[in-house]
mmCIF file of N, CA and C in Angstrom:
data_model
loop_
_atom_site.group_PDB
_atom_site.id
_atom_site.type_symbol
_atom_site.label_atom_id
_atom_site.label_comp_id
_atom_site.label_asym_id
_atom_site.label_seq_id
_atom_site.Cartn_x
_atom_site.Cartn_y
_atom_site.Cartn_z
ATOM 1 N N MET P 211 0.846 -1.174 -0.019
ATOM 2 C CA MET P 211 0.006 -0.029 0.002
ATOM 3 C C MET P 211 0.900 1.264 0.021
ATOM 4 N N GLN P 212 2.064 1.146 0.508
ATOM 5 C CA GLN P 212 3.003 2.312 0.540
ATOM 6 C C GLN P 212 3.245 2.831 -0.897
ATOM 7 N N PHE P 213 3.346 1.959 -1.867
ATOM 8 C CA PHE P 213 3.549 2.347 -3.240
ATOM 9 C C PHE P 213 2.265 3.015 -3.795
ATOM 10 N N ALA P 214 1.098 2.599 -3.430
ATOM 11 C CA ALA P 214 -0.144 3.276 -3.819
ATOM 12 C C ALA P 214 -0.183 4.641 -3.188
ATOM 13 N N LEU P 215 0.197 4.786 -1.974
ATOM 14 C CA LEU P 215 0.273 6.056 -1.282
ATOM 15 C C LEU P 215 1.237 7.020 -1.960
ATOM 16 N N LYS P 216 2.317 6.482 -2.423
ATOM 17 C CA LYS P 216 3.291 7.290 -3.171
ATOM 18 C C LYS P 216 2.613 7.865 -4.443
ATOM 19 N N GLU P 217 1.864 7.026 -5.100
ATOM 20 C CA GLU P 217 1.157 7.461 -6.305
ATOM 21 C C GLU P 217 0.101 8.527 -5.954
ATOM 22 N N ALA P 218 -0.590 8.338 -4.821
ATOM 23 C CA ALA P 218 -1.581 9.347 -4.433
ATOM 24 C C ALA P 218 -0.903 10.700 -4.092
ATOM 25 N N ARG P 219 0.311 10.667 -3.593
ATOM 26 C CA ARG P 219 0.992 11.930 -3.288
ATOM 27 C C ARG P 219 1.403 12.595 -4.623
ATOM 28 N N LYS P 220 1.690 11.833 -5.601
ATOM 29 C CA LYS P 220 2.019 12.428 -6.980
ATOM 30 C C LYS P 220 0.780 13.159 -7.460
ATOM 31 N N ALA P 221 -0.407 12.537 -7.290
ATOM 32 C CA ALA P 221 -1.650 13.181 -7.680
ATOM 33 C C ALA P 221 -1.847 14.481 -6.956
ATOM 34 N N ARG P 222 -1.712 14.495 -5.633
ATOM 35 C CA ARG P 222 -1.869 15.654 -4.833
ATOM 36 C C ARG P 222 -0.917 16.803 -5.278
ATOM 37 N N ASP P 223 0.278 16.395 -5.570
ATOM 38 C CA ASP P 223 1.283 17.391 -6.048
ATOM 39 C C ASP P 223 0.925 18.119 -7.295
ATOM 40 N N ILE P 224 0.062 17.527 -8.128
ATOM 41 C CA ILE P 224 -0.361 18.210 -9.354
ATOM 42 C C ILE P 224 -1.848 18.664 -9.227
ATOM 43 N N MET P 225 -2.330 18.695 -7.998
ATOM 44 C CA MET P 225 -3.709 19.181 -7.701
ATOM 45 C C MET P 225 -4.761 18.225 -8.213
ATOM 46 N N GLU P 226 -4.463 16.955 -8.249
ATOM 47 C CA GLU P 226 -5.527 15.897 -8.528
ATOM 48 C C GLU P 226 -6.024 15.408 -7.209
ATOM 49 N N VAL P 227 -7.219 14.880 -7.111
ATOM 50 C CA VAL P 227 -7.638 14.207 -5.937
ATOM 51 C C VAL P 227 -6.632 13.111 -5.625
ATOM 52 N N PRO P 228 -6.066 13.025 -4.442
ATOM 53 C CA PRO P 228 -4.958 12.142 -4.200
ATOM 54 C C PRO P 228 -5.378 10.686 -3.951
ATOM 55 N N VAL P 229 -5.535 10.010 -5.071
ATOM 56 C CA VAL P 229 -5.788 8.530 -5.076
ATOM 57 C C VAL P 229 -4.725 7.897 -5.868
ATOM 58 N N GLY P 230 -4.152 6.846 -5.343
ATOM 59 C CA GLY P 230 -3.173 6.065 -6.029
ATOM 60 C C GLY P 230 -3.550 4.615 -6.076
ATOM 61 N N ALA P 231 -3.106 3.900 -7.088
ATOM 62 C CA ALA P 231 -3.402 2.467 -7.236
ATOM 63 C C ALA P 231 -2.192 1.728 -7.824
ATOM 64 N N ILE P 232 -2.019 0.535 -7.427
ATOM 65 C CA ILE P 232 -1.013 -0.353 -8.014
ATOM 66 C C ILE P 232 -1.623 -1.794 -8.285
ATOM 67 N N VAL P 233 -1.082 -2.431 -9.271
ATOM 68 C CA VAL P 233 -1.481 -3.793 -9.528
ATOM 69 C C VAL P 233 -0.246 -4.647 -9.326
ATOM 70 N N VAL P 234 -0.418 -5.662 -8.498
ATOM 71 C CA VAL P 234 0.683 -6.543 -8.069
ATOM 72 C C VAL P 234 0.433 -7.973 -8.484
ATOM 73 N N HIS P 235 1.387 -8.615 -9.014
ATOM 74 C CA HIS P 235 1.338 -10.049 -9.322
ATOM 75 C C HIS P 235 1.348 -10.824 -8.022
ATOM 76 N N ARG P 236 0.361 -11.566 -7.728
ATOM 77 C CA ARG P 236 0.204 -12.234 -6.447
ATOM 78 C C ARG P 236 1.333 -13.173 -6.068
ATOM 79 N N GLU P 237 1.832 -13.944 -7.116
ATOM 80 C CA GLU P 237 2.852 -14.874 -6.710
ATOM 81 C C GLU P 237 4.246 -14.316 -6.577
ATOM 82 N N THR P 238 4.563 -13.310 -7.344
ATOM 83 C CA THR P 238 5.912 -12.726 -7.298
ATOM 84 C C THR P 238 6.019 -11.468 -6.467
ATOM 85 N N SER P 239 4.840 -10.891 -6.118
ATOM 86 C CA SER P 239 4.740 -9.587 -5.409
ATOM 87 C C SER P 239 5.343 -8.409 -6.201
ATOM 88 N N LYS P 240 5.432 -8.592 -7.501
ATOM 89 C CA LYS P 240 6.033 -7.623 -8.383
ATOM 90 C C LYS P 240 4.900 -6.593 -8.799
ATOM 91 N N ILE P 241 5.183 -5.361 -8.706
ATOM 92 C CA ILE P 241 4.246 -4.317 -9.204
ATOM 93 C C ILE P 241 4.352 -4.287 -10.658
ATOM 94 N N ILE P 242 3.199 -4.521 -11.336
ATOM 95 C CA ILE P 242 3.256 -4.480 -12.790
ATOM 96 C C ILE P 242 2.666 -3.168 -13.398
ATOM 97 N N ALA P 243 1.909 -2.401 -12.529
ATOM 98 C CA ALA P 243 1.328 -1.181 -13.020
ATOM 99 C C ALA P 243 1.029 -0.308 -11.847
ATOM 100 N N SER P 244 1.182 1.007 -12.064
ATOM 101 C CA SER P 244 0.814 1.950 -10.995
ATOM 102 C C SER P 244 0.219 3.175 -11.733
ATOM 103 N N ALA P 245 -0.602 3.874 -10.940
ATOM 104 C CA ALA P 245 -1.216 5.127 -11.529
ATOM 105 C C ALA P 245 -1.800 5.926 -10.422
ATOM 106 N N TYR P 246 -2.167 7.186 -10.768
ATOM 107 C CA TYR P 246 -2.881 8.074 -9.874
ATOM 108 C C TYR P 246 -3.944 8.790 -10.700
ATOM 109 N N ASN P 247 -4.827 9.425 -9.962
ATOM 110 C CA ASN P 247 -5.927 10.165 -10.645
ATOM 111 C C ASN P 247 -5.448 11.156 -11.656
ATOM 112 N N MET P 248 -6.028 11.221 -12.796
ATOM 113 C CA MET P 248 -5.639 12.122 -13.856
ATOM 114 C C MET P 248 -6.865 12.814 -14.466
ATOM 115 N N VAL P 249 -7.876 13.012 -13.688
ATOM 116 C CA VAL P 249 -9.104 13.591 -14.141
ATOM 117 C C VAL P 249 -8.957 15.024 -14.512
ATOM 118 N N GLU P 250 -8.372 15.825 -13.641
ATOM 119 C CA GLU P 250 -8.234 17.277 -13.933
ATOM 120 C C GLU P 250 -7.270 17.537 -15.042
ATOM 121 N N LYS P 251 -6.166 16.826 -15.115
ATOM 122 C CA LYS P 251 -5.131 17.032 -16.116
ATOM 123 C C LYS P 251 -5.729 16.687 -17.484
ATOM 124 N N THR P 252 -6.418 15.617 -17.588
ATOM 125 C CA THR P 252 -6.853 15.116 -18.860
ATOM 126 C C THR P 252 -8.302 15.575 -19.233
ATOM 127 N N LYS P 253 -9.033 16.072 -18.213
ATOM 128 C CA LYS P 253 -10.409 16.447 -18.357
ATOM 129 C C LYS P 253 -11.312 15.252 -18.826
ATOM 130 N N ILE P 254 -10.888 14.047 -18.424
ATOM 131 C CA ILE P 254 -11.643 12.863 -18.742
ATOM 132 C C ILE P 254 -12.082 12.309 -17.344
ATOM 133 N N PRO P 255 -13.409 12.394 -17.036
ATOM 134 C CA PRO P 255 -13.904 12.064 -15.711
ATOM 135 C C PRO P 255 -13.728 10.646 -15.203
ATOM 136 N N ILE P 256 -13.395 9.717 -16.127
ATOM 137 C CA ILE P 256 -13.177 8.341 -15.649
ATOM 138 C C ILE P 256 -11.764 7.933 -15.489
ATOM 139 N N TYR P 257 -10.888 8.915 -15.585
ATOM 140 C CA TYR P 257 -9.448 8.579 -15.521
ATOM 141 C C TYR P 257 -9.045 8.567 -14.020
ATOM 142 N N HIS P 258 -9.663 7.581 -13.279
ATOM 143 C CA HIS P 258 -9.388 7.354 -11.888
ATOM 144 C C HIS P 258 -8.132 6.449 -11.805
ATOM 145 N N ALA P 259 -7.455 6.534 -10.732
ATOM 146 C CA ALA P 259 -6.259 5.692 -10.493
ATOM 147 C C ALA P 259 -6.496 4.224 -10.797
ATOM 148 N N GLU P 260 -7.621 3.685 -10.378
ATOM 149 C CA GLU P 260 -7.904 2.252 -10.547
ATOM 150 C C GLU P 260 -8.037 1.907 -12.081
ATOM 151 N N ILE P 261 -8.759 2.704 -12.790
ATOM 152 C CA ILE P 261 -8.969 2.488 -14.253
ATOM 153 C C ILE P 261 -7.686 2.489 -14.956
ATOM 154 N N LEU P 262 -6.842 3.518 -14.634
ATOM 155 C CA LEU P 262 -5.549 3.679 -15.342
ATOM 156 C C LEU P 262 -4.607 2.515 -14.948
ATOM 157 N N ALA P 263 -4.578 2.112 -13.748
ATOM 158 C CA ALA P 263 -3.639 1.036 -13.313
ATOM 159 C C ALA P 263 -4.083 -0.253 -13.906
ATOM 160 N N LEU P 264 -5.398 -0.589 -13.884
ATOM 161 C CA LEU P 264 -5.866 -1.773 -14.462
ATOM 162 C C LEU P 264 -5.662 -1.885 -15.960
ATOM 163 N N THR P 265 -5.867 -0.762 -16.612
ATOM 164 C CA THR P 265 -5.619 -0.708 -18.071
ATOM 165 C C THR P 265 -4.159 -0.956 -18.429
ATOM 166 N N LYS P 266 -3.254 -0.306 -17.713
ATOM 167 C CA LYS P 266 -1.805 -0.512 -17.903
ATOM 168 C C LYS P 266 -1.445 -1.946 -17.696
ATOM 169 N N ALA P 267 -1.956 -2.555 -16.620
ATOM 170 C CA ALA P 267 -1.677 -3.968 -16.280
ATOM 171 C C ALA P 267 -2.142 -4.883 -17.357
ATOM 172 N N SER P 268 -3.314 -4.657 -17.853
ATOM 173 C CA SER P 268 -3.938 -5.473 -18.898
ATOM 174 C C SER P 268 -3.111 -5.409 -20.159
ATOM 175 N N LYS P 269 -2.671 -4.204 -20.524
ATOM 176 C CA LYS P 269 -1.847 -4.048 -21.695
ATOM 177 C C LYS P 269 -0.485 -4.692 -21.515
ATOM 178 N N LYS P 270 0.065 -4.653 -20.343
ATOM 179 C CA LYS P 270 1.441 -5.195 -20.058
ATOM 180 C C LYS P 270 1.395 -6.681 -20.188
ATOM 181 N N ILE P 271 0.399 -7.322 -19.646
ATOM 182 C CA ILE P 271 0.368 -8.800 -19.707
ATOM 183 C C ILE P 271 -0.429 -9.281 -20.915
ATOM 184 N N GLN P 272 -1.041 -8.410 -21.647
ATOM 185 C CA GLN P 272 -1.791 -8.715 -22.880
ATOM 186 C C GLN P 272 -2.904 -9.684 -22.559
ATOM 187 N N SER P 273 -3.625 -9.325 -21.527
ATOM 188 C CA SER P 273 -4.811 -10.132 -21.214
ATOM 189 C C SER P 273 -5.838 -9.214 -20.583
ATOM 190 N N ARG P 274 -7.125 -9.534 -20.808
ATOM 191 C CA ARG P 274 -8.162 -8.726 -20.180
ATOM 192 C C ARG P 274 -8.541 -9.184 -18.826
ATOM 193 N N TYR P 275 -7.984 -10.316 -18.404
ATOM 194 C CA TYR P 275 -8.272 -10.828 -17.088
ATOM 195 C C TYR P 275 -7.055 -10.768 -16.207
ATOM 196 N N LEU P 276 -7.297 -10.362 -14.980
ATOM 197 C CA LEU P 276 -6.181 -10.110 -13.991
ATOM 198 C C LEU P 276 -6.408 -10.947 -12.760
ATOM 199 N N THR P 277 -6.883 -12.213 -12.923
ATOM 200 C CA THR P 277 -7.256 -13.007 -11.763
ATOM 201 C C THR P 277 -6.092 -13.393 -10.857
ATOM 202 N N ASN P 278 -4.903 -13.392 -11.336
ATOM 203 C CA ASN P 278 -3.722 -13.655 -10.552
ATOM 204 C C ASN P 278 -3.021 -12.394 -9.972
ATOM 205 N N TYR P 279 -3.827 -11.305 -9.999
ATOM 206 C CA TYR P 279 -3.239 -10.020 -9.627
ATOM 207 C C TYR P 279 -4.105 -9.368 -8.510
ATOM 208 N N ASP P 280 -3.441 -8.477 -7.765
ATOM 209 C CA ASP P 280 -4.066 -7.797 -6.658
ATOM 210 C C ASP P 280 -4.066 -6.309 -6.998
ATOM 211 N N LEU P 281 -5.129 -5.614 -6.675
ATOM 212 C CA LEU P 281 -5.209 -4.165 -6.817
ATOM 213 C C LEU P 281 -5.200 -3.516 -5.433
ATOM 214 N N TYR P 282 -4.263 -2.626 -5.216
ATOM 215 C CA TYR P 282 -4.164 -1.805 -4.017
ATOM 216 C C TYR P 282 -4.509 -0.395 -4.380
ATOM 217 N N VAL P 283 -5.480 0.208 -3.676
ATOM 218 C CA VAL P 283 -5.869 1.532 -3.934
ATOM 219 C C VAL P 283 -6.119 2.271 -2.652
ATOM 220 N N THR P 284 -5.788 3.498 -2.585
ATOM 221 C CA THR P 284 -5.823 4.267 -1.340
ATOM 222 C C THR P 284 -7.190 4.670 -0.856
ATOM 223 N N LEU P 285 -8.162 4.708 -1.739
ATOM 224 C CA LEU P 285 -9.519 5.062 -1.430
ATOM 225 C C LEU P 285 -10.491 4.003 -1.940
ATOM 226 N N GLU P 286 -11.530 3.801 -1.179
ATOM 227 C CA GLU P 286 -12.590 2.887 -1.556
ATOM 228 C C GLU P 286 -13.084 3.225 -3.022
ATOM 229 N N PRO P 287 -13.066 2.226 -3.926
ATOM 230 C CA PRO P 287 -13.450 2.476 -5.271
ATOM 231 C C PRO P 287 -14.891 2.883 -5.451
ATOM 232 N N CYS P 288 -15.180 3.763 -6.412
ATOM 233 C CA CYS P 288 -16.504 4.186 -6.775
ATOM 234 C C CYS P 288 -17.192 3.100 -7.593
ATOM 235 N N SER P 289 -18.368 3.370 -8.060
ATOM 236 C CA SER P 289 -19.139 2.351 -8.794
ATOM 237 C C SER P 289 -18.500 2.046 -10.150
ATOM 238 N N ILE P 290 -17.957 3.089 -10.815
ATOM 239 C CA ILE P 290 -17.340 2.925 -12.157
ATOM 240 C C ILE P 290 -16.086 1.997 -11.971
ATOM 241 N N CYS P 291 -15.278 2.302 -10.916
ATOM 242 C CA CYS P 291 -14.084 1.516 -10.669
ATOM 243 C C CYS P 291 -14.462 0.093 -10.170
ATOM 244 N N ALA P 292 -15.474 -0.045 -9.436
ATOM 245 C CA ALA P 292 -15.905 -1.410 -8.969
ATOM 246 C C ALA P 292 -16.262 -2.254 -10.188
ATOM 247 N N ALA P 293 -17.031 -1.624 -11.122
ATOM 248 C CA ALA P 293 -17.362 -2.380 -12.310
ATOM 249 C C ALA P 293 -16.128 -2.789 -13.119
ATOM 250 N N ALA P 294 -15.177 -1.839 -13.256
ATOM 251 C CA ALA P 294 -13.953 -2.137 -13.952
ATOM 252 C C ALA P 294 -13.174 -3.301 -13.243
ATOM 253 N N ILE P 295 -13.158 -3.272 -11.905
ATOM 254 C CA ILE P 295 -12.517 -4.370 -11.161
ATOM 255 C C ILE P 295 -13.170 -5.690 -11.479
ATOM 256 N N ALA P 296 -14.489 -5.720 -11.579
ATOM 257 C CA ALA P 296 -15.210 -6.961 -11.941
ATOM 258 C C ALA P 296 -14.864 -7.358 -13.398
ATOM 259 N N MET P 297 -14.852 -6.397 -14.280
ATOM 260 C CA MET P 297 -14.656 -6.740 -15.674
ATOM 261 C C MET P 297 -13.229 -7.241 -15.921
ATOM 262 N N PHE P 298 -12.266 -6.653 -15.266
ATOM 263 C CA PHE P 298 -10.836 -7.094 -15.340
ATOM 264 C C PHE P 298 -10.648 -8.439 -14.533
ATOM 265 N N ARG P 299 -11.623 -8.771 -13.665
ATOM 266 C CA ARG P 299 -11.584 -9.981 -12.812
ATOM 267 C C ARG P 299 -10.323 -9.987 -11.940
ATOM 268 N N ILE P 300 -10.088 -8.846 -11.328
ATOM 269 C CA ILE P 300 -8.947 -8.757 -10.445
ATOM 270 C C ILE P 300 -9.191 -9.735 -9.260
ATOM 271 N N GLY P 301 -8.138 -10.420 -8.842
ATOM 272 C CA GLY P 301 -8.274 -11.466 -7.852
ATOM 273 C C GLY P 301 -8.589 -10.963 -6.457
ATOM 274 N N ARG P 302 -7.845 -9.914 -6.021
ATOM 275 C CA ARG P 302 -8.067 -9.400 -4.709
ATOM 276 C C ARG P 302 -7.930 -7.872 -4.726
ATOM 277 N N LEU P 303 -8.765 -7.234 -3.965
ATOM 278 C CA LEU P 303 -8.837 -5.801 -3.828
ATOM 279 C C LEU P 303 -8.499 -5.426 -2.390
ATOM 280 N N PHE P 304 -7.486 -4.518 -2.303
ATOM 281 C CA PHE P 304 -7.090 -3.995 -1.009
ATOM 282 C C PHE P 304 -7.293 -2.511 -1.075
ATOM 283 N N TYR P 305 -8.001 -1.917 -0.165
ATOM 284 C CA TYR P 305 -8.197 -0.479 -0.229
ATOM 285 C C TYR P 305 -7.966 0.158 1.182
ATOM 286 N N GLY P 306 -7.688 1.472 1.145
ATOM 287 C CA GLY P 306 -7.419 2.183 2.322
ATOM 288 C C GLY P 306 -8.620 2.853 2.986
ATOM 289 N N ALA P 307 -8.801 4.099 2.718
ATOM 290 C CA ALA P 307 -9.843 4.895 3.349
ATOM 291 C C ALA P 307 -11.280 4.582 2.784
ATOM 292 N N MET P 308 -12.199 4.631 3.608
ATOM 293 C CA MET P 308 -13.634 4.533 3.189
ATOM 294 C C MET P 308 -13.980 5.830 2.509
ATOM 295 N N ASP P 309 -14.920 5.705 1.581
ATOM 296 C CA ASP P 309 -15.472 6.922 0.928
ATOM 297 C C ASP P 309 -16.950 6.962 1.102
ATOM 298 N N SER P 310 -17.416 7.609 2.165
ATOM 299 C CA SER P 310 -18.825 7.638 2.557
ATOM 300 C C SER P 310 -19.686 8.249 1.498
ATOM 301 N N LYS P 311 -19.222 9.005 0.601
ATOM 302 C CA LYS P 311 -20.029 9.672 -0.463
ATOM 303 C C LYS P 311 -20.088 8.882 -1.735
ATOM 304 N N PHE P 312 -18.936 8.381 -2.238
ATOM 305 C CA PHE P 312 -18.940 7.735 -3.489
ATOM 306 C C PHE P 312 -18.456 6.263 -3.468
ATOM 307 N N GLY P 313 -17.977 5.754 -2.342
ATOM 308 C CA GLY P 313 -17.502 4.402 -2.207
ATOM 309 C C GLY P 313 -18.570 3.377 -2.532
ATOM 310 N N ALA P 314 -18.233 2.452 -3.434
ATOM 311 C CA ALA P 314 -19.214 1.456 -3.841
ATOM 312 C C ALA P 314 -18.930 0.056 -3.384
ATOM 313 N N ILE P 315 -17.984 -0.053 -2.471
ATOM 314 C CA ILE P 315 -17.652 -1.443 -2.015
ATOM 315 C C ILE P 315 -18.367 -1.705 -0.703
ATOM 316 N N ASP P 316 -18.148 -0.857 0.277
ATOM 317 C CA ASP P 316 -18.813 -1.035 1.597
ATOM 318 C C ASP P 316 -19.653 0.119 2.019
ATOM 319 N N SER P 317 -19.453 1.272 1.393
ATOM 320 C CA SER P 317 -20.077 2.547 1.873
ATOM 321 C C SER P 317 -21.512 2.812 1.311
ATOM 322 N N THR P 318 -21.634 2.731 0.035
ATOM 323 C CA THR P 318 -22.919 3.128 -0.526
ATOM 324 C C THR P 318 -23.643 1.964 -1.265
ATOM 325 N N SER P 319 -23.379 1.789 -2.509
ATOM 326 C CA SER P 319 -24.149 0.862 -3.337
ATOM 327 C C SER P 319 -23.769 -0.620 -3.141
ATOM 328 N N LYS P 320 -22.631 -0.909 -2.491
ATOM 329 C CA LYS P 320 -22.169 -2.283 -2.246
ATOM 330 C C LYS P 320 -22.233 -3.119 -3.565
ATOM 331 N N PHE P 321 -21.516 -2.557 -4.536
ATOM 332 C CA PHE P 321 -21.484 -3.147 -5.888
ATOM 333 C C PHE P 321 -21.407 -4.650 -5.933
ATOM 334 N N PHE P 322 -20.466 -5.197 -5.166
ATOM 335 C CA PHE P 322 -20.174 -6.625 -5.262
ATOM 336 C C PHE P 322 -21.245 -7.528 -4.650
ATOM 337 N N SER P 323 -22.118 -6.897 -3.868
ATOM 338 C CA SER P 323 -23.257 -7.654 -3.344
ATOM 339 C C SER P 323 -24.512 -7.574 -4.209
ATOM 340 N N SER P 324 -24.402 -6.872 -5.269
ATOM 341 C CA SER P 324 -25.547 -6.654 -6.180
ATOM 342 C C SER P 324 -25.806 -7.923 -6.992
ATOM 343 N N PRO P 325 -27.081 -8.238 -7.219
ATOM 344 C CA PRO P 325 -27.370 -9.424 -8.039
ATOM 345 C C PRO P 325 -26.862 -9.353 -9.509
ATOM 346 N N SER P 326 -26.573 -8.119 -9.933
ATOM 347 C CA SER P 326 -26.094 -7.905 -11.314
ATOM 348 C C SER P 326 -24.598 -8.114 -11.427
ATOM 349 N N CYS P 327 -23.933 -8.207 -10.271
ATOM 350 C CA CYS P 327 -22.452 -8.355 -10.232
ATOM 351 C C CYS P 327 -22.147 -9.755 -10.659
ATOM 352 N N PHE P 328 -21.304 -9.894 -11.634
ATOM 353 C CA PHE P 328 -20.931 -11.246 -12.170
ATOM 354 C C PHE P 328 -19.600 -11.792 -11.663
ATOM 355 N N PHE P 329 -18.816 -10.964 -11.003
ATOM 356 C CA PHE P 329 -17.499 -11.397 -10.493
ATOM 357 C C PHE P 329 -17.209 -10.564 -9.246
ATOM 358 N N LYS P 330 -16.730 -11.285 -8.156
ATOM 359 C CA LYS P 330 -16.357 -10.606 -6.993
ATOM 360 C C LYS P 330 -15.000 -10.984 -6.503
ATOM 361 N N PRO P 331 -14.119 -10.012 -6.370
ATOM 362 C CA PRO P 331 -12.722 -10.315 -5.880
ATOM 363 C C PRO P 331 -12.783 -10.511 -4.347
ATOM 364 N N GLU P 332 -11.749 -11.052 -3.821
ATOM 365 C CA GLU P 332 -11.620 -11.059 -2.346
ATOM 366 C C GLU P 332 -11.358 -9.539 -1.974
ATOM 367 N N ILE P 333 -11.957 -9.081 -0.876
ATOM 368 C CA ILE P 333 -11.901 -7.647 -0.541
ATOM 369 C C ILE P 333 -11.308 -7.481 0.835
ATOM 370 N N TYR P 334 -10.290 -6.585 0.942
ATOM 371 C CA TYR P 334 -9.696 -6.289 2.209
ATOM 372 C C TYR P 334 -9.722 -4.727 2.344
ATOM 373 N N SER P 335 -10.286 -4.265 3.415
ATOM 374 C CA SER P 335 -10.405 -2.787 3.536
ATOM 375 C C SER P 335 -9.618 -2.347 4.801
ATOM 376 N N GLY P 336 -9.408 -1.049 4.828
ATOM 377 C CA GLY P 336 -8.736 -0.460 5.992
ATOM 378 C C GLY P 336 -7.242 -0.556 5.960
ATOM 379 N N ILE P 337 -6.609 -0.865 4.848
ATOM 380 C CA ILE P 337 -5.227 -0.989 4.722
ATOM 381 C C ILE P 337 -4.590 0.383 4.710
ATOM 382 N N CYS P 338 -3.748 0.700 5.643
ATOM 383 C CA CYS P 338 -3.173 2.109 5.759
ATOM 384 C C CYS P 338 -4.258 3.156 5.750
ATOM 385 N N GLU P 339 -5.378 2.806 6.406
ATOM 386 C CA GLU P 339 -6.590 3.673 6.349
ATOM 387 C C GLU P 339 -6.319 5.076 6.906
ATOM 388 N N GLU P 340 -5.622 5.204 7.973
ATOM 389 C CA GLU P 340 -5.375 6.489 8.554
ATOM 390 C C GLU P 340 -4.565 7.441 7.684
ATOM 391 N N GLU P 341 -3.487 6.895 7.146
ATOM 392 C CA GLU P 341 -2.658 7.676 6.201
ATOM 393 C C GLU P 341 -3.394 8.044 4.958
ATOM 394 N N SER P 342 -4.198 7.130 4.425
ATOM 395 C CA SER P 342 -5.013 7.423 3.176
ATOM 396 C C SER P 342 -6.008 8.514 3.478
ATOM 397 N N SER P 343 -6.674 8.375 4.570
ATOM 398 C CA SER P 343 -7.762 9.277 4.965
ATOM 399 C C SER P 343 -7.188 10.699 5.184
ATOM 400 N N LEU P 344 -6.040 10.732 5.885
ATOM 401 C CA LEU P 344 -5.423 12.030 6.157
ATOM 402 C C LEU P 344 -4.985 12.749 4.893
ATOM 403 N N LEU P 345 -4.463 11.994 3.959
ATOM 404 C CA LEU P 345 -4.097 12.545 2.699
ATOM 405 C C LEU P 345 -5.227 13.199 1.984
ATOM 406 N N MET P 346 -6.376 12.602 2.003
ATOM 407 C CA MET P 346 -7.604 13.159 1.407
ATOM 408 C C MET P 346 -8.079 14.392 2.178
ATOM 409 N N LYS P 347 -8.155 14.256 3.493
ATOM 410 C CA LYS P 347 -8.585 15.395 4.266
ATOM 411 C C LYS P 347 -7.730 16.611 4.143
ATOM 412 N N ASP P 348 -6.398 16.425 4.153
ATOM 413 C CA ASP P 348 -5.485 17.529 3.989
ATOM 414 C C ASP P 348 -5.655 18.190 2.632
ATOM 415 N N PHE P 349 -5.860 17.338 1.617
ATOM 416 C CA PHE P 349 -6.004 17.851 0.210
ATOM 417 C C PHE P 349 -7.175 18.803 0.161
ATOM 418 N N PHE P 350 -8.333 18.297 0.588
ATOM 419 C CA PHE P 350 -9.523 19.173 0.534
ATOM 420 C C PHE P 350 -9.496 20.327 1.470
ATOM 421 N N LYS P 351 -8.903 20.203 2.575
ATOM 422 C CA LYS P 351 -8.745 21.316 3.508
ATOM 423 C C LYS P 351 -7.913 22.438 2.903
ATOM 424 N N ASN P 352 -6.778 22.089 2.241
ATOM 425 C CA ASN P 352 -5.929 23.054 1.578
ATOM 426 C C ASN P 352 -6.575 23.619 0.320
ATOM 427 N N LEU P 353 -7.382 22.860 -0.334
ATOM 428 C CA LEU P 353 -8.096 23.285 -1.489
ATOM 429 C C LEU P 353 -9.074 24.408 -1.180
ATOM 430 N N ARG P 354 -9.670 24.313 0.014
ATOM 431 C CA ARG P 354 -10.681 25.314 0.447
ATOM 432 C C ARG P 354 -10.068 26.559 1.009
ATOM 433 N N LEU P 355 -8.755 26.555 1.290
ATOM 434 C CA LEU P 355 -8.104 27.765 1.885
ATOM 435 C C LEU P 355 -7.949 28.863 0.859
#
């Protein structure tokens, strides 16, 4: 998760919402892709860290399925990202801070418990939660100053 937090700080440094994500090969523990939010820079509203990291990983291994890979993300994924996680069939999801407004894993819509969900990864929440949450709070606090 420390590598995902490093990505989140890169986002913060360019005034993006500080969310970072990495994709890790489960057996080798090798990071095969990393990304941070790029919504403001690109003006493309779905360029979330998760989408970018999953896309990079898929291209790198030349497969649309990432079942032997884990996704680490600093913030609870939204519904768009949850759907992408299912479509890429990521094996395990680890996330940091809860997102009470847009989080779709445990906070709001509970995407993976929906009857329309066709694939559910193993889910682990609260990983480096305090550091992830503080990064978000400080970003928005400073944005409002």
